CSV table of C-alpha atoms and ligand atoms in Angstrom, one decimal:
chain,number,residue,atom,x,y,z
Q,1,MET,CA,42.0,-7.8,160.5
Q,2,ALA,CA,42.1,-5.1,163.0
Q,3,GLU,CA,45.7,-5.5,164.1
Q,4,LYS,CA,48.6,-3.8,162.4
Q,5,VAL,CA,52.3,-4.5,162.8
Q,6,GLY,CA,53.5,-3.0,166.0
Q,7,GLN,CA,50.3,-3.7,168.0
Q,8,THR,CA,49.9,-6.6,170.5
Q,9,ALA,CA,50.6,-10.1,169.2
Q,10,PRO,CA,47.7,-11.5,167.2
Q,11,GLY,CA,45.8,-14.8,167.8
Q,12,TRP,CA,46.2,-17.6,165.3
Q,13,ALA,CA,42.8,-17.0,163.7
Q,14,THR,CA,43.8,-13.4,163.1
Q,15,VAL,CA,47.1,-14.5,161.5
Q,16,ARG,CA,45.2,-16.9,159.2
Q,17,ALA,CA,42.7,-14.2,158.3
Q,18,GLN,CA,45.5,-12.1,156.8
Q,19,PHE,CA,45.7,-14.7,153.9
Q,20,ARG,CA,43.5,-15.3,150.9
Q,21,LEU,CA,44.2,-19.0,150.9
Q,22,ASP,CA,41.2,-21.1,149.7
Q,23,PRO,CA,39.5,-22.1,153.0
Q,24,ASP,CA,38.0,-25.2,151.5
Q,25,TRP,CA,41.5,-26.8,151.4
Q,26,ILE,CA,44.0,-27.9,154.0
Q,27,HIS,CA,47.3,-26.4,152.9
Q,28,LEU,CA,50.2,-28.6,154.1
Q,29,GLY,CA,52.6,-27.3,151.5
Q,30,ALA,CA,52.7,-23.6,152.3
Q,31,PHE,CA,56.5,-23.8,152.7
Q,32,LEU,CA,56.9,-24.3,148.9
Q,33,LEU,CA,55.6,-20.9,147.8
Q,34,ALA,CA,54.0,-18.2,150.0
Q,35,SER,CA,50.6,-16.9,149.9
Q,36,HIS,CA,50.9,-13.1,150.6
Q,37,PRO,CA,49.6,-11.8,153.9
Q,38,ARG,CA,47.5,-8.6,153.8
Q,39,THR,CA,50.2,-6.1,154.6
Q,40,VAL,CA,52.4,-7.6,151.9
Q,41,ARG,CA,49.6,-7.4,149.4
Q,42,VAL,CA,48.8,-3.8,150.3
Q,43,ALA,CA,52.5,-2.8,150.0
Q,44,ILE,CA,52.8,-4.5,146.6
Q,45,GLU,CA,49.8,-2.7,145.4
Q,46,ARG,CA,51.0,0.6,146.6
Q,47,PHE,CA,54.4,0.2,144.9
Q,48,ARG,CA,52.8,-1.1,141.8
Q,49,ARG,CA,50.5,2.0,141.5
Q,50,ARG,CA,53.5,4.3,141.9
Q,51,LEU,CA,55.6,2.4,139.4
Q,52,ASP,CA,52.8,2.2,136.8
Q,53,ALA,CA,52.3,6.0,137.1
Q,54,MET,CA,55.9,7.1,137.2
Q,55,PRO,CA,58.3,4.2,136.5
Q,56,VAL,CA,61.5,6.1,135.8
Q,57,ARG,CA,61.1,8.7,138.5
Q,58,THR,CA,60.2,6.1,141.1
Q,59,VAL,CA,63.3,4.0,140.3
Q,60,HIS,CA,65.6,7.0,140.0
Q,61,ASP,CA,64.4,8.8,143.1
Q,62,GLU,CA,63.1,6.1,145.4
Q,63,TRP,CA,65.1,2.9,144.8
Q,64,PRO,CA,67.8,3.6,147.4
Q,65,ARG,CA,65.3,4.6,150.1
Q,66,TYR,CA,63.0,1.6,149.6
Q,67,GLU,CA,65.9,-0.9,149.3
Q,68,ALA,CA,67.4,0.6,152.5
Q,69,ALA,CA,64.0,0.0,154.3
Q,70,VAL,CA,64.0,-3.6,153.2
Q,71,LEU,CA,67.5,-4.1,154.4
Q,72,ARG,CA,66.7,-2.5,157.7
Q,73,ALA,CA,63.7,-4.8,158.2
Q,74,ALA,CA,65.8,-7.9,157.2
Q,75,ALA,CA,68.6,-6.9,159.6
Q,76,GLU,CA,66.2,-6.4,162.5
Q,77,TYR,CA,64.7,-9.8,161.8
Q,78,LEU,CA,68.0,-11.6,161.4
Q,79,ARG,CA,69.7,-9.5,164.1
Q,80,ALA,CA,72.4,-8.8,161.6
Q,81,ASP,CA,74.0,-5.8,160.0
Q,82,ALA,CA,72.1,-4.5,157.0
Q,83,ALA,CA,75.5,-3.9,155.3
Q,84,ASP,CA,76.1,-7.6,155.1
Q,85,ILE,CA,72.8,-8.6,153.4
Q,86,ALA,CA,72.4,-9.0,149.6
Q,87,LEU,CA,68.9,-9.1,148.0
Q,88,THR,CA,68.1,-11.8,145.5
Q,89,ASP,CA,65.0,-13.2,143.8
Q,90,SER,CA,65.1,-16.7,145.4
Q,91,THR,CA,67.2,-19.2,147.3
Q,92,SER,CA,68.3,-20.7,144.0
Q,93,MET,CA,69.5,-17.4,142.7
Q,94,GLY,CA,71.4,-16.7,145.9
Q,95,LEU,CA,73.0,-20.2,146.0
Q,96,ALA,CA,74.1,-20.0,142.3
Q,97,LEU,CA,75.5,-16.5,142.6
Q,98,LEU,CA,77.4,-17.3,145.8
Q,99,TYR,CA,78.9,-20.5,144.5
Q,100,ASN,CA,79.7,-19.0,141.1
Q,101,GLY,CA,81.8,-16.2,142.7
Q,102,ILE,CA,83.2,-17.9,145.7
Q,103,ASP,CA,86.9,-18.2,146.2
Q,104,LEU,CA,88.1,-21.8,145.3
Q,105,ARG,CA,91.6,-22.4,144.1
Q,106,PRO,CA,93.3,-25.3,142.3
Q,107,GLY,CA,93.9,-28.2,144.6
Q,108,GLN,CA,91.2,-27.2,147.1
Q,109,GLU,CA,87.9,-28.9,147.6
Q,110,ALA,CA,84.2,-28.1,147.8
Q,111,LEU,CA,82.3,-30.4,150.1
Q,112,ALA,CA,78.5,-30.8,149.9
Q,113,THR,CA,76.1,-33.5,151.0
Q,114,ARG,CA,73.7,-35.7,149.0
Q,115,HIS,CA,70.9,-34.2,151.1
Q,116,ASP,CA,71.3,-30.8,149.5
Q,117,PHE,CA,69.1,-29.1,146.9
Q,118,PHE,CA,70.2,-29.8,143.3
Q,119,VAL,CA,71.1,-26.1,142.7
Q,120,THR,CA,73.8,-26.3,145.4
Q,121,ARG,CA,75.2,-29.6,144.1
Q,122,ASP,CA,75.2,-28.7,140.4
Q,123,ARG,CA,76.5,-25.2,140.8
Q,124,LEU,CA,79.2,-26.1,143.3
Q,125,ARG,CA,80.4,-29.1,141.2
Q,126,ALA,CA,80.6,-26.9,138.1
Q,127,ARG,CA,82.5,-24.2,140.0
Q,128,ALA,CA,85.0,-26.7,141.4
Q,129,ILE,CA,85.7,-28.1,137.9
Q,130,GLN,CA,86.1,-24.5,136.6
Q,131,ALA,CA,88.5,-23.7,139.4
Q,132,GLY,CA,90.7,-26.8,139.1
Q,133,ALA,CA,89.4,-27.9,142.5
Q,134,SER,CA,87.6,-31.1,143.4
Q,135,TYR,CA,84.0,-31.7,144.5
Q,136,ARG,CA,82.8,-34.3,146.9
Q,137,GLU,CA,79.5,-35.3,148.4
Q,138,ILE,CA,78.9,-37.2,151.6
Q,139,SER,CA,76.0,-38.6,153.4
Q,140,LEU,CA,75.3,-37.5,156.9
Q,141,TYR,CA,72.8,-40.2,158.0
Q,142,GLU,CA,71.2,-43.3,156.8
Q,143,GLU,CA,67.6,-44.0,155.7
Q,144,GLN,CA,66.4,-45.3,159.0
Q,145,ARG,CA,66.7,-42.1,161.0
Q,146,GLU,CA,64.1,-42.0,163.8
Q,147,GLN,CA,66.9,-41.9,166.4
Q,148,ILE,CA,69.2,-39.5,164.6
Q,149,SER,CA,71.9,-37.9,166.8
Q,150,GLU,CA,73.2,-34.4,166.4
Q,151,GLU,CA,76.6,-35.6,167.8
Q,152,ALA,CA,76.8,-38.4,165.2
Q,153,ILE,CA,76.1,-35.9,162.4
Q,154,VAL,CA,78.8,-33.4,163.6
Q,155,GLU,CA,81.3,-36.2,164.0
Q,156,ARG,CA,80.6,-37.6,160.5
Q,157,LEU,CA,80.9,-34.2,158.9
Q,158,LEU,CA,84.1,-33.2,160.7
Q,159,ALA,CA,85.7,-36.5,159.8
Q,160,ALA,CA,85.1,-35.7,156.1
Q,161,VAL,CA,86.6,-32.2,156.3
Q,162,THR,CA,90.3,-32.2,155.2
Q,163,GLU,CA,93.1,-29.7,154.9
Q,164,ARG,CA,92.0,-29.2,151.3
Q,165,THR,CA,88.3,-28.4,152.1
Q,166,ARG,CA,87.6,-24.7,151.3
Q,167,ILE,CA,83.8,-24.7,150.9
Q,168,LEU,CA,81.4,-26.7,153.1
Q,169,ALA,CA,77.9,-26.4,151.7
Q,170,LEU,CA,75.1,-27.6,154.0
Q,171,THR,CA,71.3,-27.3,154.1
Q,172,TRP,CA,69.8,-26.3,157.4
Q,173,VAL,CA,66.6,-28.3,157.1
Q,174,HIS,CA,66.6,-31.0,154.4
Q,175,SER,CA,63.6,-30.8,152.1
Q,176,SER,CA,64.5,-34.5,151.1
Q,177,THR,CA,63.9,-35.9,154.7
Q,178,GLY,CA,63.0,-33.1,157.1
Q,179,VAL,CA,66.2,-33.5,159.1
Q,180,LYS,CA,67.5,-30.3,160.7
Q,181,LEU,CA,71.3,-30.0,161.0
Q,182,PRO,CA,73.0,-28.6,164.2
Q,183,ILE,CA,74.5,-25.7,162.3
Q,184,ARG,CA,75.7,-24.0,165.4
Q,185,ALA,CA,77.6,-27.0,166.7
Q,186,ILE,CA,79.1,-27.6,163.3
Q,187,ALA,CA,80.2,-24.0,163.0
Q,188,GLY,CA,81.8,-24.3,166.5
Q,189,ARG,CA,83.8,-27.3,165.5
Q,190,LEU,CA,84.9,-25.7,162.2
Q,191,ARG,CA,86.1,-22.7,164.1
Q,192,GLU,CA,88.5,-25.0,166.0
Q,193,PHE,CA,89.5,-26.7,162.8
Q,194,ASN,CA,90.2,-23.3,161.1
Q,195,ALA,CA,92.1,-21.8,164.0
Q,196,GLY,CA,95.7,-21.3,163.0
Q,197,ARG,CA,95.1,-21.8,159.3
Q,198,ALA,CA,95.7,-18.9,156.8
Q,199,GLU,CA,92.5,-17.0,156.2
Q,200,ARG,CA,92.3,-17.8,152.5
Q,201,ASP,CA,92.5,-21.6,153.3
Q,202,ARG,CA,89.9,-21.7,156.0
Q,203,VAL,CA,86.7,-23.7,155.5
Q,204,LEU,CA,83.8,-21.4,154.6
Q,205,LEU,CA,80.5,-22.7,156.0
Q,206,CYS,CA,77.7,-21.9,153.5
Q,207,VAL,CA,74.1,-22.7,154.5
Q,208,ASP,CA,71.0,-23.0,152.5
Q,209,GLY,CA,68.7,-21.9,155.3
Q,210,VAL,CA,65.4,-21.5,153.4
Q,211,HIS,CA,63.5,-24.1,155.5
Q,212,GLY,CA,64.7,-22.6,158.8
Q,213,LEU,CA,64.1,-19.0,158.0
Q,214,GLY,CA,60.6,-18.1,159.2
Q,215,VAL,CA,60.5,-21.2,161.3
Q,216,GLU,CA,63.3,-21.1,163.9
Q,217,ASP,CA,63.9,-18.3,166.5
Q,218,VAL,CA,67.6,-17.8,165.8
Q,219,THR,CA,69.9,-15.0,164.7
Q,220,MET,CA,72.8,-15.1,162.3
Q,221,ALA,CA,75.2,-15.0,165.3
Q,222,ASP,CA,73.4,-18.0,166.8
Q,223,LEU,CA,74.0,-20.0,163.7
Q,224,GLY,CA,77.6,-19.0,163.3
Q,225,CYS,CA,78.0,-19.8,159.6
Q,226,ASP,CA,79.9,-17.7,157.1
Q,227,PHE,CA,77.1,-17.4,154.5
Q,228,PHE,CA,73.4,-17.9,154.9
Q,229,VAL,CA,71.2,-18.1,151.7
Q,230,ALA,CA,67.4,-18.2,151.7
Q,231,GLY,CA,64.3,-17.3,149.7
Q,232,CYS,CA,61.9,-15.1,151.6
Q,233,HIS,CA,58.9,-16.5,149.7
Q,234,LYS,CA,58.4,-19.7,151.6
Q,235,TRP,CA,58.0,-19.9,155.4
Q,236,LEU,CA,58.6,-16.2,155.9
Q,237,PHE,CA,55.5,-15.4,153.7
Q,238,GLY,CA,57.4,-12.5,152.0
Q,239,PRO,CA,56.6,-11.5,148.4
Q,240,ARG,CA,57.0,-14.2,145.8
Q,241,GLY,CA,60.3,-13.7,144.0
Q,242,THR,CA,62.4,-12.5,146.9
Q,243,GLY,CA,65.4,-13.8,148.8
Q,244,LEU,CA,68.6,-12.9,150.5
Q,245,VAL,CA,72.2,-13.8,151.1
Q,246,TRP,CA,73.8,-12.8,154.4
Q,247,GLY,CA,77.6,-13.1,154.9
Q,248,ARG,CA,80.0,-12.3,157.6
Q,249,PRO,CA,82.0,-9.2,156.5
Q,250,GLU,CA,85.2,-11.2,156.5
Q,251,ALA,CA,83.6,-14.0,154.4
Q,252,TRP,CA,82.2,-11.5,151.8
Q,253,ARG,CA,85.8,-10.8,150.9
Q,254,TYR,CA,85.9,-14.2,149.3
Q,255,ALA,CA,82.8,-14.0,147.2
Q,256,SER,CA,82.9,-11.9,144.1
Q,257,PRO,CA,79.7,-10.7,142.4
Q,258,THR,CA,78.6,-12.5,139.3
Q,259,ILE,CA,76.1,-9.8,138.1
Q,260,PRO,CA,77.5,-6.3,138.8
Q,261,SER,CA,75.4,-4.4,141.3
Q,262,PHE,CA,73.3,-1.3,140.4
Q,263,THR,CA,73.1,-0.3,144.0
Q,264,ASP,CA,76.6,-0.7,145.3
Q,265,VAL,CA,77.0,1.7,148.2
Q,266,GLY,CA,80.3,0.3,149.4
Q,267,THR,CA,78.9,-2.5,151.6
Q,268,PRO,CA,79.5,-6.2,151.0
Q,269,GLY,CA,75.8,-6.8,150.8
Q,270,SER,CA,75.0,-4.1,148.3
Q,271,ALA,CA,78.0,-5.2,146.1
Q,272,GLY,CA,76.7,-8.7,146.2
Q,273,THR,CA,73.1,-7.7,145.2
Q,274,PRO,CA,72.8,-8.6,141.5
Q,275,GLY,CA,72.1,-5.6,139.3
Q,276,GLY,CA,69.3,-5.1,136.7
Q,277,TYR,CA,65.9,-3.8,137.2
Q,278,HIS,CA,63.7,-6.1,139.3
Q,279,SER,CA,60.0,-6.7,140.0
Q,280,PHE,CA,60.4,-3.8,142.4
Q,281,GLU,CA,56.9,-3.9,143.8
Q,282,HIS,CA,57.7,-7.3,145.2
Q,283,ARG,CA,61.2,-6.6,146.3
Q,284,TRP,CA,60.3,-3.4,148.2
Q,285,ALA,CA,57.3,-5.0,149.8
Q,286,LEU,CA,59.7,-7.5,151.5
Q,287,ALA,CA,60.0,-5.2,154.4
Q,288,GLU,CA,56.4,-6.0,155.2
Q,289,GLY,CA,57.2,-9.7,155.2
Q,290,PHE,CA,59.8,-9.3,158.0
Q,291,LYS,CA,57.5,-7.0,159.9
Q,292,PHE,CA,54.7,-9.6,159.6
Q,293,GLN,CA,56.9,-12.2,161.3
Q,294,ARG,CA,57.9,-9.8,164.0
Q,295,TRP,CA,54.3,-8.8,164.6
Q,296,ILE,CA,53.5,-12.4,165.4
Q,297,GLY,CA,56.8,-12.9,167.2
Q,298,LYS,CA,59.7,-15.1,166.2
Q,299,ALA,CA,59.4,-17.3,169.3
Q,300,ARG,CA,55.7,-17.8,168.9
Q,301,VAL,CA,56.1,-18.7,165.2
Q,302,ALA,CA,58.8,-21.3,166.1
Q,303,ALA,CA,56.7,-22.8,169.0
Q,304,ARG,CA,53.5,-23.0,166.9
Q,305,THR,CA,55.2,-24.5,163.8
Q,306,HIS,CA,57.0,-27.1,166.0
Q,307,ALA,CA,53.8,-27.9,168.0
Q,308,LEU,CA,51.7,-28.5,164.9
Q,309,ASN,CA,54.3,-30.6,163.2
Q,310,SER,CA,54.9,-32.6,166.4
Q,311,ARG,CA,51.2,-33.3,166.5
Q,312,LEU,CA,51.3,-34.4,162.9
Q,313,LYS,CA,54.3,-36.7,163.4
Q,314,ALA,CA,52.9,-38.2,166.6
Q,315,GLY,CA,49.8,-39.2,164.6
Q,316,LEU,CA,51.8,-40.6,161.7
Q,317,ALA,CA,54.1,-42.5,164.0
Q,318,GLY,CA,51.1,-44.3,165.4
Q,319,MET,CA,49.9,-45.7,162.0
Q,320,SER,CA,51.1,-49.1,161.1
Q,321,HIS,CA,50.7,-48.5,157.4
Q,322,VAL,CA,52.9,-45.4,157.6
Q,323,LYS,CA,56.6,-45.1,157.8
Q,324,LEU,CA,57.9,-41.8,159.1
Q,325,TYR,CA,61.3,-40.7,157.9
Q,326,THR,CA,61.6,-37.4,159.7
Q,327,PRO,CA,62.8,-37.5,163.3
Q,328,ARG,CA,60.3,-36.5,165.9
Q,329,ALA,CA,62.7,-34.6,168.1
Q,330,GLU,CA,62.5,-30.9,167.6
Q,331,ARG,CA,66.2,-30.5,167.9
Q,332,VAL,CA,66.7,-32.4,164.6
Q,333,SER,CA,63.6,-31.4,162.7
Q,334,ALA,CA,61.6,-28.3,161.9
Q,335,GLY,CA,58.5,-28.0,159.7
Q,336,ILE,CA,59.0,-30.7,157.0
Q,337,ILE,CA,57.7,-34.2,157.4
Q,338,CYS,CA,58.5,-37.1,155.0
Q,339,PHE,CA,56.7,-40.4,155.1
Q,340,ASP,CA,55.6,-43.4,153.1
Q,341,VAL,CA,52.2,-45.2,153.0
Q,342,ARG,CA,52.5,-48.9,152.5
Q,343,GLY,CA,51.4,-50.0,149.0
Q,344,LEU,CA,51.3,-46.4,147.6
Q,345,THR,CA,53.9,-44.4,145.7
Q,346,PRO,CA,54.4,-40.8,146.9
Q,347,PRO,CA,52.5,-39.3,143.9
Q,348,GLU,CA,49.6,-41.7,144.7
Q,349,VAL,CA,49.6,-40.5,148.3
Q,350,VAL,CA,49.5,-36.9,147.1
Q,351,GLU,CA,46.7,-37.7,144.7
Q,352,ARG,CA,44.6,-39.5,147.3
Q,353,LEU,CA,45.0,-36.6,149.7
Q,354,ARG,CA,44.2,-34.1,147.0
Q,355,ALA,CA,40.9,-35.9,146.4
Q,356,LYS,CA,40.2,-35.0,150.1
Q,357,ARG,CA,41.2,-31.4,149.6
Q,358,ILE,CA,44.5,-31.7,151.3
Q,359,ILE,CA,47.6,-30.3,149.7
Q,360,ALA,CA,50.7,-32.5,150.2
Q,361,THR,CA,53.8,-32.9,147.9
Q,362,ALA,CA,56.1,-35.7,146.8
Q,363,THR,CA,59.8,-34.9,147.3
Q,364,PRO,CA,61.8,-34.4,144.1
Q,365,TYR,CA,64.7,-36.5,145.4
Q,366,VAL,CA,65.8,-40.1,145.3
Q,367,PRO,CA,64.3,-41.9,147.1
Q,368,SER,CA,61.2,-39.8,146.9
Q,369,TYR,CA,58.8,-39.6,149.9
Q,370,ALA,CA,55.3,-38.1,150.5
Q,371,ARG,CA,55.7,-34.8,152.4
Q,372,VAL,CA,53.4,-32.7,154.6
Q,373,SER,CA,54.3,-29.6,156.4
Q,374,ALA,CA,52.3,-27.6,158.9
Q,375,SER,CA,52.8,-23.8,159.1
Q,376,ILE,CA,51.4,-21.0,161.2
Q,377,LEU,CA,48.5,-20.9,158.7
Q,378,ASN,CA,47.2,-24.3,159.9
Q,379,THR,CA,45.1,-25.2,163.0
Q,380,PRO,CA,45.3,-28.3,165.2
Q,381,ALA,CA,41.9,-29.3,163.9
Q,382,GLU,CA,43.3,-29.3,160.3
Q,383,ILE,CA,46.1,-31.5,161.4
Q,384,ASP,CA,43.6,-33.9,162.9
Q,385,THR,CA,41.6,-33.9,159.8
Q,386,ALA,CA,44.7,-34.6,157.7
Q,387,LEU,CA,45.7,-37.5,160.0
Q,388,ARG,CA,42.2,-39.0,159.7
Q,389,ALA,CA,42.6,-38.8,155.9
Q,390,ILE,CA,46.0,-40.5,156.0
Q,391,ARG,CA,44.6,-43.2,158.3
Q,392,THR,CA,42.0,-44.1,155.6
Q,393,LEU,CA,44.8,-44.8,153.1
Q,394,ALA,CA,45.6,-48.1,154.8
E,1,PLP,C1,66.5,-26.9,150.4
E,1,PLP,C2,65.9,-26.0,149.3
E,1,PLP,N1,66.7,-25.0,148.8
E,1,PLP,C3,66.2,-24.3,147.8
E,1,PLP,C4,65.0,-24.4,147.2
E,1,PLP,C5,64.5,-23.5,146.1
E,1,PLP,O1,64.1,-22.3,146.7
E,1,PLP,P1,63.7,-21.1,145.8
E,1,PLP,O2,62.3,-21.4,145.2
E,1,PLP,O3,63.6,-20.0,146.7
E,1,PLP,O4,64.7,-21.0,144.7
E,1,PLP,C6,64.2,-25.5,147.7
E,1,PLP,C7,62.8,-25.8,147.2
E,1,PLP,O5,62.1,-25.1,146.5
E,1,PLP,C8,64.6,-26.3,148.7
E,1,PLP,O6,63.9,-27.3,149.2
């Protein structure tokens, strides 16, 4: 653990050594909830000591400074403007606050997909009803999706958008299937669709990006969406209980805060940051989460995550008792892999792997699949061990 942020890029064993994960297990579910790397743990402890000693003075005197440091680190990582970032406690909080306060008028429509997380679907449906607008869900691809095409997804989506569509809610990487959407291409086509329409009628593209953040080497400008919502306590390995909402400055005009901010300094992001006192030691330590990623390097994180998951998918694809639901192409997948084992339910697969000290999950969607996911914490050898274990489930 000699390296510190700012020094030369670390090797993967050094990256893994930053975590206190139980080494007797193979963790193929790290995306669900982060283990804290060393620099995050140290920062949390430092802030905790300060808060325990002087809670009121720390909050009154230091809150703006520490929050600004988090926003700076987030902005550098996202290549965005710190003024456009709101801080939240989770993806779910960000999604619910965004959709609760978003501009949606009678007669307009909110469009989501059946692949989205239930918080998006439930909150947006409720918001539409409340606004006198309508809510619709579409499917972007069928069950058999090994040969999924980005072009087909874009065409199907654009065919569903109408003059009434005001909100388009999408999930970058589906936790139900592992499919990754071509957000940039969709944003490009929406820009054409929106051209010439009054600003308050344009389609706002809102993305749940949690399973792309900390995986893909992209910036907010690359994605081209209007709002990007994510937790920072999954792939990013930031403190548990942290998240963000980024919005284009013009788009923020159409999202009013649900919980009034305590730290509004006149920027859209600060106004959109829900007020109240927080678990500050976690929130302020988030700066270290972003620095940790940049220490390793965004491009290296993306390449490693894809390489490990490609190895896993290649192995699964070669097993006759396994059906792989996630496409193998990196353009349409990221770090989540969904599959079935013939003759076993997803919870049974999870249980059998757990008996071999391998952490997998079953998706909380219909249909449910077994799910494994390699992250920068895993090694090729662990992937091969997991594949051997899955092979024995025949
Ligand atoms: C696509 C997606 N969005 C949101 C969430 C919830 O994230 P959070 O725990 O940050 O609220 C999950 C899973 O936990 C998810 O799979």
